[in-house]
mmCIF file of C-alpha atoms in Angstrom:
data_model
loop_
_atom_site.group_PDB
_atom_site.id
_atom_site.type_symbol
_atom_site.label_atom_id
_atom_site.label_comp_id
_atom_site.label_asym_id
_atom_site.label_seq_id
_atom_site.Cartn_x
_atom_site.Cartn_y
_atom_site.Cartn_z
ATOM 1 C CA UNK A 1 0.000 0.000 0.000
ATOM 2 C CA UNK A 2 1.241 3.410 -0.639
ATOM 3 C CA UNK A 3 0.463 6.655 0.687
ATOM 4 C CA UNK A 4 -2.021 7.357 -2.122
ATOM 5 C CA UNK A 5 -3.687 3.784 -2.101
ATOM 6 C CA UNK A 6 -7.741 4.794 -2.011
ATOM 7 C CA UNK A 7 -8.186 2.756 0.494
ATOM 8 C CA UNK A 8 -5.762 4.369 2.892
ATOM 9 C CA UNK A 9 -7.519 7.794 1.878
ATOM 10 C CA UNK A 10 -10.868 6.429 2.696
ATOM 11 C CA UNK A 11 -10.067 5.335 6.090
ATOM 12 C CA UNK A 12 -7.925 8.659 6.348
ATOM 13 C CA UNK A 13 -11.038 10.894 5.589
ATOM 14 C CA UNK A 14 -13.223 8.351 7.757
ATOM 15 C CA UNK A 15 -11.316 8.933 10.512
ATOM 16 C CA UNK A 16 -11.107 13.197 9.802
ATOM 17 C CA UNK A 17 -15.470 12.945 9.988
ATOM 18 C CA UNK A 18 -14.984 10.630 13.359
ATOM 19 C CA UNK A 19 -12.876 13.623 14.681
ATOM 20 C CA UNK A 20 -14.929 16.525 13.059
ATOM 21 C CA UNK A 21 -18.143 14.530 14.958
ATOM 22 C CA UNK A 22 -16.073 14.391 18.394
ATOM 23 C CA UNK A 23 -15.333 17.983 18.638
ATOM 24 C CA UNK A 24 -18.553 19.459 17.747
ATOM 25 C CA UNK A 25 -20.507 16.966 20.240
ATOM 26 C CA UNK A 26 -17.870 18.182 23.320
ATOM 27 C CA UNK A 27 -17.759 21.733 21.974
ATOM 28 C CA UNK A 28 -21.661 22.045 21.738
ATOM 29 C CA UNK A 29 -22.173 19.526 25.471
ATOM 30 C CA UNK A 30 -19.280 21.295 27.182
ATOM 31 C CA UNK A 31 -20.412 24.906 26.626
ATOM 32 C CA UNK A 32 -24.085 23.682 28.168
ATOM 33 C CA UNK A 33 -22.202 22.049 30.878
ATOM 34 C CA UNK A 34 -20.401 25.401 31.303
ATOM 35 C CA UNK A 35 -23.026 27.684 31.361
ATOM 36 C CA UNK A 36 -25.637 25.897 33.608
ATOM 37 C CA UNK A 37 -23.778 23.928 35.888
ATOM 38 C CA UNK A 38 -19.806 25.142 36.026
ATOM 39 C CA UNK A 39 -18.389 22.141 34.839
ATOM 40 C CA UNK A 40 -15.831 20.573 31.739
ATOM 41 C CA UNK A 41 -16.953 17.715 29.975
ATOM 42 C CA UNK A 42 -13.801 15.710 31.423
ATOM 43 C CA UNK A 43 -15.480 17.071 34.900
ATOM 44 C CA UNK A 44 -19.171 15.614 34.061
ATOM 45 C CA UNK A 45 -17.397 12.573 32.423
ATOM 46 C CA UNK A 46 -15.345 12.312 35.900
ATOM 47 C CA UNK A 47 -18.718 12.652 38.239
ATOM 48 C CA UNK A 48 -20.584 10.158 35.676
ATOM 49 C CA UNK A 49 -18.242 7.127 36.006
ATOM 50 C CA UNK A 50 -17.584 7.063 39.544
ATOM 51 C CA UNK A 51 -21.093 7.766 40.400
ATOM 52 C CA UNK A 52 -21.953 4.678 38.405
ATOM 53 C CA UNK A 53 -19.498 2.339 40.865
ATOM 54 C CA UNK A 54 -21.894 3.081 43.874
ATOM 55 C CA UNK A 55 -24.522 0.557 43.837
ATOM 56 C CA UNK A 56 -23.009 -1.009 46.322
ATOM 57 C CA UNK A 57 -20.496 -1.602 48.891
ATOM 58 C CA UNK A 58 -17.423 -1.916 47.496
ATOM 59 C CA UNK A 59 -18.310 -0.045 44.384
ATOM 60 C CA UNK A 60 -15.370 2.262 44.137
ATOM 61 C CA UNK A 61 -12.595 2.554 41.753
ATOM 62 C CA UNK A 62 -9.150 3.293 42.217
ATOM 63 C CA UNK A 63 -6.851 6.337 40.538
ATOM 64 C CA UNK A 64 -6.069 3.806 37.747
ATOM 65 C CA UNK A 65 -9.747 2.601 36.888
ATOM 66 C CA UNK A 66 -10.592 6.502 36.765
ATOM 67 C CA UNK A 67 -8.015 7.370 34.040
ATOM 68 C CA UNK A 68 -8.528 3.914 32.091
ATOM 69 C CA UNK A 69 -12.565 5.261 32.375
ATOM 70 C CA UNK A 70 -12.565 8.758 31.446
ATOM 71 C CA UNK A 71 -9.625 8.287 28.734
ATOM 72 C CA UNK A 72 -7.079 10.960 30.274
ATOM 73 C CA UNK A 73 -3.218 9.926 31.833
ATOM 74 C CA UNK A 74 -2.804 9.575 35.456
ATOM 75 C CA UNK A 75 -1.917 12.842 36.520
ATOM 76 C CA UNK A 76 -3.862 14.572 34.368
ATOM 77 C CA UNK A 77 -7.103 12.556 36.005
ATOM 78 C CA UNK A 78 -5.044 13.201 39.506
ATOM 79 C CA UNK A 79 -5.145 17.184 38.448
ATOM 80 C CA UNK A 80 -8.739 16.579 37.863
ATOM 81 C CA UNK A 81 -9.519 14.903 40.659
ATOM 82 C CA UNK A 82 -8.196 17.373 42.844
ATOM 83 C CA UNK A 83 -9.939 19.981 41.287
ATOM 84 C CA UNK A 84 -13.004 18.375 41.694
ATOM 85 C CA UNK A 85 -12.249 17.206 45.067
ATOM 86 C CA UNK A 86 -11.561 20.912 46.072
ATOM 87 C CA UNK A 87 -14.808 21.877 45.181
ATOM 88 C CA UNK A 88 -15.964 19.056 47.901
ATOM 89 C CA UNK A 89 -17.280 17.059 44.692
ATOM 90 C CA UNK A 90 -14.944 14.270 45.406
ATOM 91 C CA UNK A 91 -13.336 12.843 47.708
ATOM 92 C CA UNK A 92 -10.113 9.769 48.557
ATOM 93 C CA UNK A 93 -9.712 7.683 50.828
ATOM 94 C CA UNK A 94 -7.315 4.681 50.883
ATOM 95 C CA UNK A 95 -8.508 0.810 50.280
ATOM 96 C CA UNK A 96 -9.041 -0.854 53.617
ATOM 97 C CA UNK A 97 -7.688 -3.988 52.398
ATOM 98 C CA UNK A 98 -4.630 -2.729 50.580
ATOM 99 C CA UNK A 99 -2.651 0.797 52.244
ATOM 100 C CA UNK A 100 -1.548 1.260 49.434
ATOM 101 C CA UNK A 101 -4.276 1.914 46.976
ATOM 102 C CA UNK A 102 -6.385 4.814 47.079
ATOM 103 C CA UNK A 103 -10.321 5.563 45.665
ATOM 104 C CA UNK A 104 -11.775 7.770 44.411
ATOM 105 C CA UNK A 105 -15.440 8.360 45.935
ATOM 106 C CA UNK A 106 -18.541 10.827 44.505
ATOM 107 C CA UNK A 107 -19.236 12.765 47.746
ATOM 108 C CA UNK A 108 -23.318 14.115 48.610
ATOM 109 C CA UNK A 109 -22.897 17.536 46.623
ATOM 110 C CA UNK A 110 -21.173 15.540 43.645
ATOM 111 C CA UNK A 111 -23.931 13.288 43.276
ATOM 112 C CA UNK A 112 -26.627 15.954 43.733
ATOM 113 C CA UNK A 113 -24.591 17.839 40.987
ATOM 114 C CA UNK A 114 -24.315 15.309 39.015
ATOM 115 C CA UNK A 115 -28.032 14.554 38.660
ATOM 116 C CA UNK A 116 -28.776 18.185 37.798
ATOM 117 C CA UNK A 117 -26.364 18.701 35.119
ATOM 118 C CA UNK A 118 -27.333 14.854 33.856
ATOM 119 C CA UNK A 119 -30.636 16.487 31.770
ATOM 120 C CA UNK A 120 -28.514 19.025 30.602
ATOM 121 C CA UNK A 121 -25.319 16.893 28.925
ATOM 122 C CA UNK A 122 -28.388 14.202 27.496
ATOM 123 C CA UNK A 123 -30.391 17.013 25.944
ATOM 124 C CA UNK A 124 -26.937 19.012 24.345
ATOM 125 C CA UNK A 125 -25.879 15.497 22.993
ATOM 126 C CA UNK A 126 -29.043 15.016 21.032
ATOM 127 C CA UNK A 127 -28.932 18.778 19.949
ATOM 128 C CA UNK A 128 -25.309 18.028 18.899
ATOM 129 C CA UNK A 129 -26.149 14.449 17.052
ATOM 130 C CA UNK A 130 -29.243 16.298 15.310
ATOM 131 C CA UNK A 131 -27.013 18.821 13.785
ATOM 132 C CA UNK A 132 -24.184 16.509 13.064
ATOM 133 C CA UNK A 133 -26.918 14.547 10.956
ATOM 134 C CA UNK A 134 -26.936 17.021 9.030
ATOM 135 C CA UNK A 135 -24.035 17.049 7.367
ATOM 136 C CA UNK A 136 -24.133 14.467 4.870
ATOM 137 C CA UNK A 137 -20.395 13.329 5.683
ATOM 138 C CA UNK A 138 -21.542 12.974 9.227
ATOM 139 C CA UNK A 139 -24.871 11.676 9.085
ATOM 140 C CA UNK A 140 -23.975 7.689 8.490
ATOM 141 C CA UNK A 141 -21.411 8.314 11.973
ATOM 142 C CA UNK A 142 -24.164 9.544 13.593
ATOM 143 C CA UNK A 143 -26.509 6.894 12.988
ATOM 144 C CA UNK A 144 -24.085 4.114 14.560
ATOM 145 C CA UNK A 145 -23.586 6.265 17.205
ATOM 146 C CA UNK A 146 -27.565 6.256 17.998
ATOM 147 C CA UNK A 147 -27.507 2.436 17.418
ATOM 148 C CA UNK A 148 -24.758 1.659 20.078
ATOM 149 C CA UNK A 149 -26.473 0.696 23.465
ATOM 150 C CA UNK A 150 -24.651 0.867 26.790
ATOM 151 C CA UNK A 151 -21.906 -2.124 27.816
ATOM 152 C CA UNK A 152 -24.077 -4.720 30.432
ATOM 153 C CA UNK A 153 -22.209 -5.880 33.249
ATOM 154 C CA UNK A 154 -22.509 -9.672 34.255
#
């Protein structure tokens, strides 16, 4: 294959629309986020995936699971946990069964935040997706990403 083969241009301007979809979505979520709530997209993100781990006991995740989760390095999710953490959103503690690993726990005022802003990041996503769609270049990403339905855990 060379640098001109079509089919390396396809997936070259397939992956350009995948990009071009990703940064209007978080432009057009995070600036609701923003204005309504005073929080990023990383910080909703952040709130969202821990405050899925607490059905029950034992639901927590450590500094590792979080950055694995919400798709940032470890000190940058450290730097955002402490952020959030400072605005008494979050909160560490260390395991009880191992000293040495710590979690990362959605405090009362997280969770509470959390389920305000959650109308407001659903509704921007589907006013993001709708005007994705359209954009003919767009529109087929869009549809798969309105077909994909949420991981089950066993």
């Amino acid at each position: 294959m060379t640098a001109t083969d079509p089919a390396l241009t396809a997936l070259a301007q397939g992956w350009c629309a995948l990009s071009l979809l990703h940064g209007k979505i978080e432009t057009h979520v995070e600036r609701a986020l923003q204005a309504r709530h005073g929080l990023s997209v990383r910080e909703y993100s952040l709130l969202d995936v821990l405050g899925r781990q607490h059905d029950d006991e034992g639901g927590h995740l450590q500094m590792k699971q979080v950055a694995d989760a919400v798709v940032l390095s470890q000190s940058a999710t450290t730097r955002l946990v402490t952020r959030l953490e400072d605005r008494g959103l979050l909160g560490r503690y260390l395991c009880p069964t191992d000293r040495r690993g710590i979690y990362t726990d959605v405090t009362q005022a997280g969770r509470e935040l959390l389920e305000e802003a959650r109308p407001t990041n659903d509704a921007a996503l589907r006013e993001a997706l709708d005007e994705a769609a359209k954009n003919p270049v767009l529109t087929p990403l869009v549809r798969v990403v309105e077909s994909l339905k949420a991981p089950t855990t066993a």
